[in-house]
Short mmCIF file of C-alpha atoms and ligand atoms in Angstrom, two decimals:
data_model
loop_
_atom_site.label_atom_id
_atom_site.label_comp_id
_atom_site.label_asym_id
_atom_site.label_seq_id
_atom_site.Cartn_x
_atom_site.Cartn_y
_atom_site.Cartn_z
CA MET A 1 -13.83 12.97 7.60
CA ALA A 2 -15.51 13.33 4.24
CA ASN A 3 -12.97 11.59 2.02
CA VAL A 4 -11.27 8.19 2.13
CA THR A 5 -8.00 7.16 0.50
CA VAL A 6 -7.55 3.44 -0.09
CA ILE A 7 -3.99 2.19 -0.54
CA GLY A 8 -2.37 -1.24 -0.57
CA ALA A 9 -0.10 -1.74 2.45
CA GLN A 10 1.86 -4.76 1.14
CA TRP A 11 3.03 -5.71 -2.38
CA GLY A 12 -0.33 -5.18 -4.09
CA ASP A 13 -3.30 -7.52 -4.61
CA GLU A 14 -4.50 -7.00 -1.05
CA GLY A 15 -8.14 -6.73 -2.14
CA LYS A 16 -8.31 -2.98 -2.84
CA GLY A 17 -10.85 -3.43 -5.65
CA LYS A 18 -13.30 -5.33 -3.48
CA ILE A 19 -13.10 -2.75 -0.67
CA VAL A 20 -13.31 0.26 -3.02
CA ASP A 21 -16.40 -1.22 -4.70
CA TRP A 22 -17.97 -1.85 -1.29
CA LEU A 23 -17.20 1.68 -0.10
CA ALA A 24 -18.27 3.24 -3.42
CA SER A 25 -21.93 3.14 -2.42
CA ARG A 26 -21.07 5.65 0.34
CA ALA A 27 -19.02 7.89 -1.99
CA ASP A 28 -19.93 10.38 -4.71
CA VAL A 29 -16.73 10.03 -6.73
CA VAL A 30 -13.99 7.38 -7.06
CA VAL A 31 -10.59 8.59 -8.26
CA ARG A 32 -7.55 6.63 -9.52
CA PHE A 33 -4.42 8.73 -8.92
CA GLN A 34 -1.35 6.66 -9.91
CA GLY A 35 -0.24 3.55 -11.73
CA GLY A 36 -1.83 2.34 -14.91
CA HIS A 37 -3.16 -0.89 -16.32
CA ASN A 38 -0.51 -2.81 -14.38
CA ALA A 39 -3.22 -2.85 -11.66
CA GLY A 40 -5.69 -5.71 -11.53
CA HIS A 41 -8.64 -5.10 -9.24
CA THR A 42 -11.25 -7.84 -8.87
CA LEU A 43 -14.85 -7.23 -7.85
CA VAL A 44 -17.37 -9.98 -7.19
CA ILE A 45 -21.00 -8.90 -7.02
CA ASP A 46 -23.71 -11.55 -6.66
CA GLY A 47 -21.40 -14.15 -8.13
CA LYS A 48 -20.46 -12.03 -11.15
CA THR A 49 -16.74 -11.17 -11.48
CA TYR A 50 -15.41 -7.90 -12.86
CA LYS A 51 -11.69 -7.39 -13.47
CA LEU A 52 -10.57 -3.78 -13.74
CA SER A 53 -7.11 -2.48 -14.57
CA LEU A 54 -7.59 1.17 -15.48
CA LEU A 55 -11.17 1.96 -14.70
CA PRO A 56 -11.81 3.04 -11.11
CA SER A 57 -13.66 0.38 -9.12
CA GLY A 58 -16.59 2.78 -8.61
CA ILE A 59 -17.65 2.32 -12.22
CA VAL A 60 -19.54 -0.91 -11.60
CA SER A 61 -21.79 0.62 -8.94
CA GLY A 62 -22.41 3.63 -11.23
CA THR A 63 -20.42 6.08 -9.10
CA LEU A 64 -18.70 8.93 -10.94
CA SER A 65 -15.24 7.58 -11.79
CA VAL A 66 -12.21 9.72 -12.45
CA ILE A 67 -8.80 8.84 -13.87
CA GLY A 68 -6.46 11.46 -12.43
CA ASN A 69 -3.34 13.05 -13.91
CA GLY A 70 -1.03 10.79 -11.87
CA VAL A 71 -2.11 7.75 -13.91
CA VAL A 72 -0.25 6.70 -17.06
CA LEU A 73 -2.94 5.95 -19.62
CA ASP A 74 -2.79 3.39 -22.41
CA PRO A 75 -5.67 4.62 -24.61
CA TRP A 76 -6.08 1.28 -26.41
CA ALA A 77 -6.19 -0.58 -23.11
CA LEU A 78 -8.83 1.89 -21.93
CA ARG A 79 -10.96 1.28 -25.01
CA ASP A 80 -10.68 -2.50 -24.63
CA GLU A 81 -11.56 -2.35 -20.94
CA VAL A 82 -14.53 -0.08 -21.48
CA ALA A 83 -15.83 -2.49 -24.15
CA LYS A 84 -15.28 -5.49 -21.86
CA VAL A 85 -17.03 -3.95 -18.86
CA GLU A 86 -19.87 -2.61 -21.02
CA GLY A 87 -20.23 -6.16 -22.29
CA GLN A 88 -20.95 -7.13 -18.68
CA GLY A 89 -23.84 -4.71 -18.59
CA VAL A 90 -22.19 -1.62 -17.07
CA SER A 91 -22.94 1.64 -18.82
CA ILE A 92 -19.88 3.89 -19.31
CA THR A 93 -20.45 7.38 -20.66
CA ASP A 94 -18.93 10.83 -20.28
CA GLU A 95 -21.43 11.26 -17.43
CA ASN A 96 -19.79 8.64 -15.21
CA LEU A 97 -16.19 8.57 -16.49
CA ALA A 98 -13.75 11.46 -16.63
CA VAL A 99 -10.09 11.26 -17.70
CA ALA A 100 -7.55 13.96 -16.82
CA ASP A 101 -6.46 15.74 -19.97
CA ASN A 102 -2.93 16.02 -18.56
CA CYS A 103 -2.41 12.24 -18.17
CA PRO A 104 0.70 11.02 -19.97
CA LEU A 105 0.02 8.28 -22.52
CA ILE A 106 1.50 4.80 -22.61
CA LEU A 107 2.42 4.16 -26.26
CA PRO A 108 3.37 0.92 -28.04
CA LEU A 109 7.02 2.03 -27.87
CA HIS A 110 6.80 1.96 -24.05
CA ARG A 111 5.57 -1.62 -24.09
CA ASP A 112 8.39 -2.49 -26.49
CA LEU A 113 11.03 -1.01 -24.21
CA ASP A 114 9.60 -2.67 -21.09
CA GLY A 115 9.82 -6.05 -22.81
CA LEU A 116 13.28 -5.48 -24.33
CA ARG A 117 14.74 -4.46 -20.98
CA GLU A 118 13.20 -7.32 -19.06
CA THR A 119 14.43 -9.86 -21.60
CA ALA A 120 17.90 -8.36 -21.58
CA ALA A 121 18.02 -8.34 -17.75
CA GLY A 122 17.68 -12.13 -17.61
CA LYS A 123 17.87 -13.26 -13.99
CA GLY A 124 18.08 -9.66 -12.77
CA LYS A 125 14.68 -8.77 -14.22
CA ILE A 126 12.12 -6.86 -12.13
CA GLY A 127 9.29 -9.11 -13.26
CA THR A 128 7.18 -6.19 -14.51
CA THR A 129 3.69 -6.59 -15.91
CA GLY A 130 5.15 -5.76 -19.34
CA ARG A 131 2.67 -2.96 -19.90
CA GLY A 132 5.12 -0.13 -20.43
CA ILE A 133 4.51 1.52 -17.05
CA GLY A 134 8.16 2.29 -16.17
CA PRO A 135 9.14 3.69 -19.59
CA ALA A 136 5.98 5.87 -19.69
CA TYR A 137 6.76 7.41 -16.27
CA GLU A 138 10.36 7.96 -17.38
CA ASP A 139 9.12 9.95 -20.39
CA LYS A 140 6.81 11.94 -18.15
CA VAL A 141 9.64 13.14 -15.90
CA GLY A 142 11.90 13.40 -18.94
CA ARG A 143 9.40 15.97 -20.32
CA ARG A 144 8.89 14.17 -23.60
CA ALA A 145 5.55 12.41 -22.95
CA ILE A 146 2.58 12.65 -25.30
CA ARG A 147 -0.41 13.48 -23.11
CA VAL A 148 -4.17 13.12 -23.45
CA CYS A 149 -4.54 16.82 -24.35
CA ASP A 150 -2.08 16.32 -27.23
CA LEU A 151 -4.66 14.11 -28.91
CA ALA A 152 -6.59 17.28 -29.77
CA HIS A 153 -3.46 18.76 -31.39
CA LEU A 154 -2.14 15.95 -33.55
CA ASP A 155 -1.50 18.28 -36.50
CA THR A 156 1.25 20.02 -34.53
CA LEU A 157 2.71 16.95 -32.82
CA GLU A 158 5.86 16.72 -34.96
CA PRO A 159 8.26 18.63 -32.64
CA GLN A 160 7.14 16.49 -29.68
CA LEU A 161 7.58 13.34 -31.72
CA ASP A 162 11.11 14.54 -32.62
CA ARG A 163 12.03 14.68 -28.93
CA LEU A 164 10.36 11.42 -28.08
CA CYS A 165 11.76 9.46 -31.01
CA ALA A 166 15.30 10.83 -30.65
CA HIS A 167 15.30 9.30 -27.17
CA HIS A 168 13.62 6.01 -28.06
CA ASP A 169 15.41 5.42 -31.35
CA ALA A 170 18.77 5.56 -29.55
CA LEU A 171 17.54 3.07 -26.92
CA ARG A 172 16.02 0.79 -29.53
CA ALA A 173 19.24 0.82 -31.56
CA GLY A 174 21.04 -0.42 -28.45
CA PHE A 175 18.72 -3.43 -28.46
CA GLY A 176 19.17 -3.95 -32.21
CA GLN A 177 15.64 -2.75 -32.91
CA PRO A 178 14.45 -0.55 -35.81
CA PRO A 179 13.53 3.09 -35.13
CA VAL A 180 9.97 4.04 -34.14
CA ASP A 181 7.59 4.03 -37.12
CA ARG A 182 6.42 7.61 -36.67
CA ALA A 183 3.81 7.55 -39.41
CA ALA A 184 2.22 4.43 -37.98
CA LEU A 185 2.26 5.88 -34.45
CA LEU A 186 0.61 9.10 -35.59
CA GLU A 187 -2.01 7.11 -37.47
CA GLU A 188 -2.78 4.99 -34.40
CA LEU A 189 -3.10 8.15 -32.30
CA ARG A 190 -5.47 9.71 -34.85
CA GLU A 191 -7.61 6.61 -34.75
CA ILE A 192 -7.90 6.43 -30.92
CA ALA A 193 -8.10 10.20 -30.25
CA PRO A 194 -11.91 10.69 -30.53
CA PHE A 195 -12.55 7.85 -28.09
CA VAL A 196 -10.29 9.27 -25.37
CA LEU A 197 -11.19 12.93 -25.95
CA LYS A 198 -14.83 12.11 -25.21
CA PHE A 199 -13.85 11.66 -21.54
CA ALA A 200 -10.98 14.16 -21.35
CA GLN A 201 -11.22 17.23 -19.17
CA PRO A 202 -9.32 19.19 -16.50
CA VAL A 203 -10.44 16.84 -13.72
CA TRP A 204 -8.96 19.03 -10.98
CA LYS A 205 -11.70 21.53 -11.84
CA ARG A 206 -14.45 18.90 -11.76
CA LEU A 207 -13.15 17.62 -8.40
CA LYS A 208 -12.93 21.13 -7.00
CA LYS A 209 -16.56 21.70 -7.96
CA VAL A 210 -17.90 18.46 -6.48
CA ARG A 211 -15.80 18.92 -3.34
CA ARG A 212 -17.22 22.42 -2.80
CA ALA A 213 -20.69 20.91 -3.16
CA GLY A 214 -19.88 18.54 -0.27
CA ALA A 215 -19.18 15.37 -2.27
CA LYS A 216 -17.43 12.45 -0.61
CA ILE A 217 -14.35 11.45 -2.58
CA LEU A 218 -12.92 7.94 -2.52
CA PHE A 219 -9.34 7.71 -3.80
CA GLU A 220 -8.35 4.30 -5.13
CA GLY A 221 -4.67 3.42 -4.95
CA ALA A 222 -3.08 0.78 -7.12
CA GLN A 223 -0.15 -1.50 -6.20
CA GLY A 224 1.06 -1.24 -2.59
CA VAL A 225 3.45 0.72 -0.36
CA LEU A 226 6.21 -1.90 -0.74
CA LEU A 227 6.11 -1.31 -4.50
CA ASP A 228 6.43 2.49 -4.05
CA VAL A 229 9.34 3.86 -6.08
CA ASP A 230 10.75 5.69 -3.01
CA HIS A 231 9.69 3.56 -0.07
CA GLY A 232 9.38 0.10 -1.56
CA THR A 233 11.84 -2.75 -2.06
CA TYR A 234 13.83 -0.78 -4.66
CA PRO A 235 14.66 -1.60 -7.44
CA PHE A 236 11.96 -4.31 -7.33
CA VAL A 237 9.16 -1.75 -7.34
CA THR A 238 6.78 -0.07 -9.75
CA SER A 239 7.54 3.37 -11.18
CA SER A 240 5.01 5.49 -9.28
CA ASN A 241 4.52 6.65 -5.72
CA THR A 242 1.84 4.41 -4.30
CA VAL A 243 1.60 6.06 -0.88
CA SER A 244 -1.50 7.98 0.20
CA GLY A 245 0.05 11.42 -0.34
CA THR A 246 0.00 10.80 -4.09
CA ALA A 247 -3.81 10.98 -4.03
CA ALA A 248 -3.50 14.78 -3.84
CA SER A 249 -0.84 15.36 -6.49
CA GLY A 250 -2.22 12.64 -8.75
CA SER A 251 -5.69 14.15 -8.90
CA GLY A 252 -5.16 17.89 -8.53
CA LEU A 253 -6.45 18.37 -5.01
CA GLY A 254 -4.56 19.62 -1.96
CA PRO A 255 -2.93 17.47 0.71
CA ASN A 256 -5.86 18.02 3.08
CA SER A 257 -8.19 16.17 0.72
CA THR A 258 -7.01 12.63 1.38
CA GLY A 259 -9.09 12.27 4.57
CA TYR A 260 -9.18 8.83 6.23
CA VAL A 261 -6.35 6.66 4.93
CA LEU A 262 -7.54 3.07 4.72
CA GLY A 263 -4.67 0.61 4.29
CA ILE A 264 -5.73 -2.66 2.67
CA VAL A 265 -3.89 -5.56 4.25
CA LYS A 266 -4.10 -9.25 3.40
CA ALA A 267 -4.18 -11.61 6.40
CA TYR A 268 -0.99 -13.20 4.99
CA THR A 269 1.51 -11.88 2.41
CA THR A 270 1.85 -12.23 -1.36
CA ARG A 271 4.09 -10.80 -4.02
CA VAL A 272 4.22 -11.10 -7.83
CA GLY A 273 7.50 -10.55 -9.64
CA SER A 274 11.06 -10.54 -8.34
CA GLY A 275 12.54 -9.11 -5.16
CA PRO A 276 13.06 -9.79 -1.47
CA PHE A 277 10.26 -11.46 0.51
CA PRO A 278 11.39 -12.38 4.06
CA THR A 279 8.36 -14.47 5.08
CA GLU A 280 8.00 -16.36 1.79
CA LEU A 281 6.83 -19.96 2.23
CA GLU A 282 8.12 -22.44 -0.29
CA ASP A 283 6.51 -25.42 1.41
CA ASP A 284 3.11 -27.13 1.56
CA VAL A 285 1.59 -24.38 3.70
CA GLY A 286 2.53 -21.77 1.09
CA GLN A 287 1.14 -23.99 -1.64
CA ARG A 288 -2.11 -24.45 0.28
CA LEU A 289 -2.55 -20.74 0.98
CA GLY A 290 -1.86 -19.93 -2.68
CA GLU A 291 -4.48 -22.42 -3.84
CA ARG A 292 -7.11 -21.46 -1.27
CA GLY A 293 -6.52 -17.77 -1.92
CA HIS A 294 -6.50 -18.23 -5.73
CA GLU A 295 -3.23 -16.35 -5.77
CA PHE A 296 -2.75 -15.87 -9.49
CA GLY A 297 -2.15 -12.40 -10.94
CA THR A 298 -5.23 -10.68 -12.38
CA VAL A 299 -3.14 -8.94 -15.06
CA THR A 300 -0.51 -11.49 -16.07
CA GLY A 301 -1.91 -14.76 -14.68
CA ARG A 302 1.43 -15.36 -12.93
CA LYS A 303 1.45 -17.41 -9.75
CA ARG A 304 1.84 -15.11 -6.74
CA ARG A 305 4.52 -15.90 -4.16
CA VAL A 306 2.95 -16.52 -0.74
CA GLY A 307 4.14 -16.12 2.87
CA TRP A 308 3.14 -15.54 6.48
CA PHE A 309 1.84 -12.19 7.71
CA ASP A 310 4.72 -9.76 8.13
CA ALA A 311 3.85 -7.25 10.86
CA VAL A 312 7.18 -5.43 10.43
CA LEU A 313 6.40 -4.55 6.83
CA VAL A 314 2.81 -3.54 7.49
CA ARG A 315 3.79 -1.39 10.50
CA GLN A 316 6.34 0.34 8.24
CA SER A 317 3.80 0.83 5.43
CA CYS A 318 1.20 2.22 7.83
CA ALA A 319 3.70 4.74 9.19
CA ILE A 320 5.00 5.79 5.76
CA SER A 321 1.54 6.15 4.27
CA GLY A 322 -0.14 7.73 7.32
CA VAL A 323 -2.70 4.93 7.58
CA THR A 324 -5.64 5.76 9.85
CA GLY A 325 -7.05 2.23 9.93
CA ILE A 326 -6.80 -0.99 7.97
CA ALA A 327 -9.13 -3.35 6.16
CA LEU A 328 -7.93 -6.89 6.83
CA THR A 329 -8.82 -9.15 3.88
CA LYS A 330 -8.81 -12.87 3.10
CA ILE A 331 -8.88 -14.04 6.73
CA ASP A 332 -10.97 -16.97 5.43
CA VAL A 333 -7.96 -18.29 3.52
CA LEU A 334 -6.32 -19.13 6.86
CA ASP A 335 -9.30 -21.22 8.04
CA GLY A 336 -8.40 -24.75 9.08
CA LEU A 337 -4.69 -24.21 9.76
CA GLU A 338 -3.37 -25.87 12.93
CA ARG A 339 -0.94 -23.00 13.65
CA VAL A 340 -0.46 -19.55 12.19
CA ALA A 341 2.69 -17.43 12.35
CA ILE A 342 3.31 -13.68 12.34
CA CYS A 343 6.68 -12.10 11.64
CA THR A 344 7.57 -9.64 14.42
CA GLY A 345 11.17 -8.73 13.52
CA TYR A 346 14.18 -9.71 11.43
CA ARG A 347 17.58 -11.12 12.26
CA LEU A 348 20.35 -9.79 10.06
CA ARG A 349 24.01 -10.63 10.70
CA GLY A 350 23.43 -11.14 14.42
CA LYS A 351 21.37 -7.97 14.88
CA VAL A 352 17.61 -7.72 15.39
CA TYR A 353 15.71 -5.22 13.21
CA ASP A 354 12.22 -3.84 13.79
CA TYR A 355 12.11 -2.41 10.26
CA LEU A 356 13.08 -3.42 6.74
CA PRO A 357 16.51 -1.97 5.94
CA SER A 358 16.80 0.01 2.69
CA HIS A 359 19.44 -1.96 0.82
CA ALA A 360 18.23 -4.76 -1.45
CA ALA A 361 21.01 -7.13 -0.34
CA ASP A 362 20.17 -6.55 3.36
CA GLN A 363 16.48 -7.08 2.61
CA ALA A 364 17.25 -10.35 0.88
CA GLU A 365 19.22 -11.57 3.91
CA CYS A 366 16.65 -10.66 6.58
CA GLU A 367 15.55 -13.74 8.47
CA PRO A 368 12.08 -13.49 9.93
CA ILE A 369 11.49 -13.88 13.67
CA TYR A 370 8.10 -15.53 14.17
CA GLU A 371 5.47 -15.56 16.83
CA GLU A 372 3.18 -18.59 16.54
CA MET A 373 -0.48 -18.80 17.47
CA ASP A 374 -3.14 -21.51 17.39
CA GLY A 375 -5.20 -21.47 14.23
CA TRP A 376 -8.96 -22.05 14.02
CA HIS A 377 -10.99 -24.93 12.61
CA GLU A 378 -14.26 -23.07 12.20
CA SER A 379 -15.04 -21.25 8.95
CA THR A 380 -14.84 -17.47 8.73
CA ALA A 381 -15.88 -17.51 5.05
CA GLY A 382 -18.80 -15.19 4.43
CA ALA A 383 -18.98 -13.92 8.03
CA ARG A 384 -20.67 -10.51 8.21
CA SER A 385 -20.36 -9.76 11.89
CA TYR A 386 -17.38 -9.71 14.24
CA ALA A 387 -19.31 -11.89 16.67
CA ASP A 388 -19.46 -14.64 14.03
CA LEU A 389 -15.67 -15.01 13.96
CA PRO A 390 -14.04 -17.86 15.90
CA ALA A 391 -12.19 -16.84 19.10
CA ASN A 392 -8.75 -17.66 17.67
CA ALA A 393 -9.40 -15.63 14.53
CA ILE A 394 -10.30 -12.68 16.76
CA LYS A 395 -7.08 -13.22 18.73
CA TYR A 396 -5.13 -13.21 15.46
CA ILE A 397 -6.77 -9.96 14.32
CA GLN A 398 -6.17 -8.32 17.70
CA ARG A 399 -2.51 -9.36 17.72
CA ILE A 400 -2.04 -7.92 14.21
CA GLN A 401 -3.64 -4.68 15.36
CA GLU A 402 -1.21 -4.42 18.30
CA LEU A 403 1.87 -5.26 16.25
CA ILE A 404 1.15 -2.88 13.37
CA GLU A 405 0.08 -0.10 15.79
CA CYS A 406 -3.02 0.66 13.75
CA PRO A 407 -6.71 -0.20 14.27
CA VAL A 408 -8.69 -2.62 12.13
CA ALA A 409 -11.68 -0.83 10.58
CA LEU A 410 -12.97 -3.60 8.29
CA VAL A 411 -12.54 -7.33 7.88
CA SER A 412 -13.23 -9.07 4.57
CA THR A 413 -14.25 -12.72 4.62
CA SER A 414 -14.81 -13.63 0.94
CA PRO A 415 -14.50 -12.09 -2.54
CA GLU A 416 -18.20 -11.13 -2.49
CA ARG A 417 -18.95 -7.44 -2.03
CA ASP A 418 -21.16 -7.82 1.03
CA ASP A 419 -19.08 -10.40 2.91
CA THR A 420 -17.49 -7.55 4.78
CA ILE A 421 -17.46 -6.74 8.50
CA LEU A 422 -17.56 -3.04 9.32
CA MET A 423 -16.12 -2.03 12.68
CA ARG A 424 -15.44 1.66 12.04
CA ASP A 425 -16.90 3.51 9.07
CA PRO A 426 -13.99 5.34 7.38
CA PHE A 427 -16.39 7.94 5.98
CA VAL A 428 -17.61 9.01 9.42
CA ASP A 429 -14.58 8.24 11.59
P1 GDP B 501 -6.30 -5.69 -5.59
O1 GDP B 501 -5.30 -5.61 -6.69
O2 GDP B 501 -5.77 -5.16 -4.30
O3 GDP B 501 -7.63 -5.09 -5.96
O4 GDP B 501 -6.55 -7.25 -5.34
P2 GDP B 501 -6.81 -8.37 -6.49
O5 GDP B 501 -8.19 -8.21 -6.98
O6 GDP B 501 -5.70 -8.36 -7.47
O7 GDP B 501 -6.62 -9.69 -5.64
C1 GDP B 501 -7.42 -9.98 -4.54
C2 GDP B 501 -8.14 -11.30 -4.82
O8 GDP B 501 -8.72 -11.78 -3.63
C3 GDP B 501 -9.30 -11.16 -5.79
O9 GDP B 501 -9.44 -12.35 -6.50
C4 GDP B 501 -10.51 -10.94 -4.88
O10 GDP B 501 -11.72 -11.37 -5.46
C5 GDP B 501 -10.14 -11.81 -3.72
N1 GDP B 501 -10.62 -11.36 -2.40
C6 GDP B 501 -10.77 -10.10 -1.92
N2 GDP B 501 -11.15 -10.12 -0.63
C7 GDP B 501 -11.23 -11.42 -0.28
C8 GDP B 501 -11.54 -12.11 0.94
O11 GDP B 501 -11.80 -11.51 1.97
N3 GDP B 501 -11.51 -13.47 0.92
C9 GDP B 501 -11.19 -14.18 -0.20
N4 GDP B 501 -11.18 -15.49 -0.14
N5 GDP B 501 -10.89 -13.57 -1.37
C10 GDP B 501 -10.90 -12.21 -1.40
P1 IMO B 502 -2.62 -4.05 -7.95
O1 IMO B 502 -3.17 -2.66 -8.10
C1 IMO B 502 0.87 -6.64 -7.57
C2 IMO B 502 4.50 -5.42 -9.66
C3 IMO B 502 4.98 -6.27 -10.82
C4 IMO B 502 6.48 -6.08 -10.68
C5 IMO B 502 6.60 -4.63 -10.26
C6 IMO B 502 6.88 -3.65 -11.42
O2 IMO B 502 -3.42 -5.08 -8.65
O3 IMO B 502 -2.31 -4.35 -6.53
P2 IMO B 502 5.36 -2.67 -13.36
O4 IMO B 502 4.63 -3.34 -14.47
O5 IMO B 502 4.50 -1.84 -12.48
O6 IMO B 502 6.55 -1.91 -13.84
O7 IMO B 502 5.96 -3.88 -12.48
O8 IMO B 502 5.36 -4.27 -9.67
N1 IMO B 502 3.12 -4.93 -9.76
C7 IMO B 502 2.10 -5.40 -9.03
N2 IMO B 502 2.05 -6.42 -8.15
N3 IMO B 502 -0.24 -5.88 -7.80
C8 IMO B 502 -0.21 -4.84 -8.64
O9 IMO B 502 -1.24 -3.99 -8.80
C9 IMO B 502 0.99 -4.58 -9.34
N4 IMO B 502 1.36 -3.66 -10.26
C10 IMO B 502 2.66 -3.87 -10.49
O10 IMO B 502 4.59 -7.61 -10.65
O11 IMO B 502 6.98 -6.87 -9.63
MG1 MG B 503 -4.42 -6.81 -8.12
#
């Protein structure tokens, strides 16, 4: 298979950035196809850390990086991120970065609305990243978005602004907020337009060309299957489809382009924001895993909730997203535990479930059924060969593989790019 699609198979932050950066040396193009700068992908290369939210993780290794139409693009966030990453010595030009000219824009009014709604929701809040992602996707499907290509037509933007502002002014009034300052918005768009237009193009055409020439395409998902707006723990989800199939529609290639679907899976479970989490640990073990795994959000700095590995959820994600094989990350965080537990099913009102039911109230009531195993005292940190792993860590990996009904293709043993064990190469499998 020539192409690889990387997706998160839990609630995000599985280590997608690290794996995409590692795989990027084998690819010709890396493509982001959904989400926005709610993503936070961390790369560590020879001790130097790069944090990316919008830029595809191929950018650091110099691989052609494409932001596809399925992404919602905050142009000011893009400019800031480009400056930050360039400051770390990475060159970003229109040679190695392309932005789809049909991407909808995230505007300041989207950020406003995200914040107003979350504040008003009080305890019922989603716990969003506050970056305007949901409101921007709403405007896209509501057919009132301002898109990248509109930046080249700002002199005729008034009718579009009429539609957009009619909608937002009514919502803002409901929150006691003043109407959108149209003149200021137009001015801000005029100021940012040249920067974005430098990279803008019909990327479907560029991808078609490179694909015909035999290029290997690496699709980089953001978030995770359990945050998918259809399949996730609704309403505690993000506003895009995070499953592998979106790689095609979010970039302008056909469904046969996704190739090998690599699900990124953390060796335990984390979640940021609100919503059900059956295996959540609110004890010392959870605290220890959170500290050892540095489980703090890349984007918001929020503490991530931590729990045992949930094989039910990952099996479900792998099925829904058509995962060919997984990359198991952060196994080193479990080093030194006396016992480890894996969730194999749920008990809900006297009945046993082998899947997560769809209703939020049922999800919240699911009690995990655990299988316990002996842990390992030896260190797995930095291991680069399967043979270097302790016997009990191998047993743990094999048990996960059986329970999720999907093979393990890679194991990651530290944040560093090369601390990665390759069992099956997704690009040749
Ligand atoms: P992403 O959103 O899926 O790209 O993941 P994040 O970058 O938000 O979070 C993953 C965190 O774990 C980052 O800080 C990575 O540097 C780190 N990480 C990735 N793989 C490993 C691993 O195998 N072991 C350890 N200890 N850390 C890892
Ligand atoms: P990466 O790509 C983890 C979560 C937020 C919130 C919910 C909705 O780094 O894995 P949004 O701002 O998207 O409307 O928030 O989704 N969320 C993430 N959680 N990793 C992410 O991205 C996330 N992106 C959004 O915390 O619960
Ligand atoms: Mg992240």
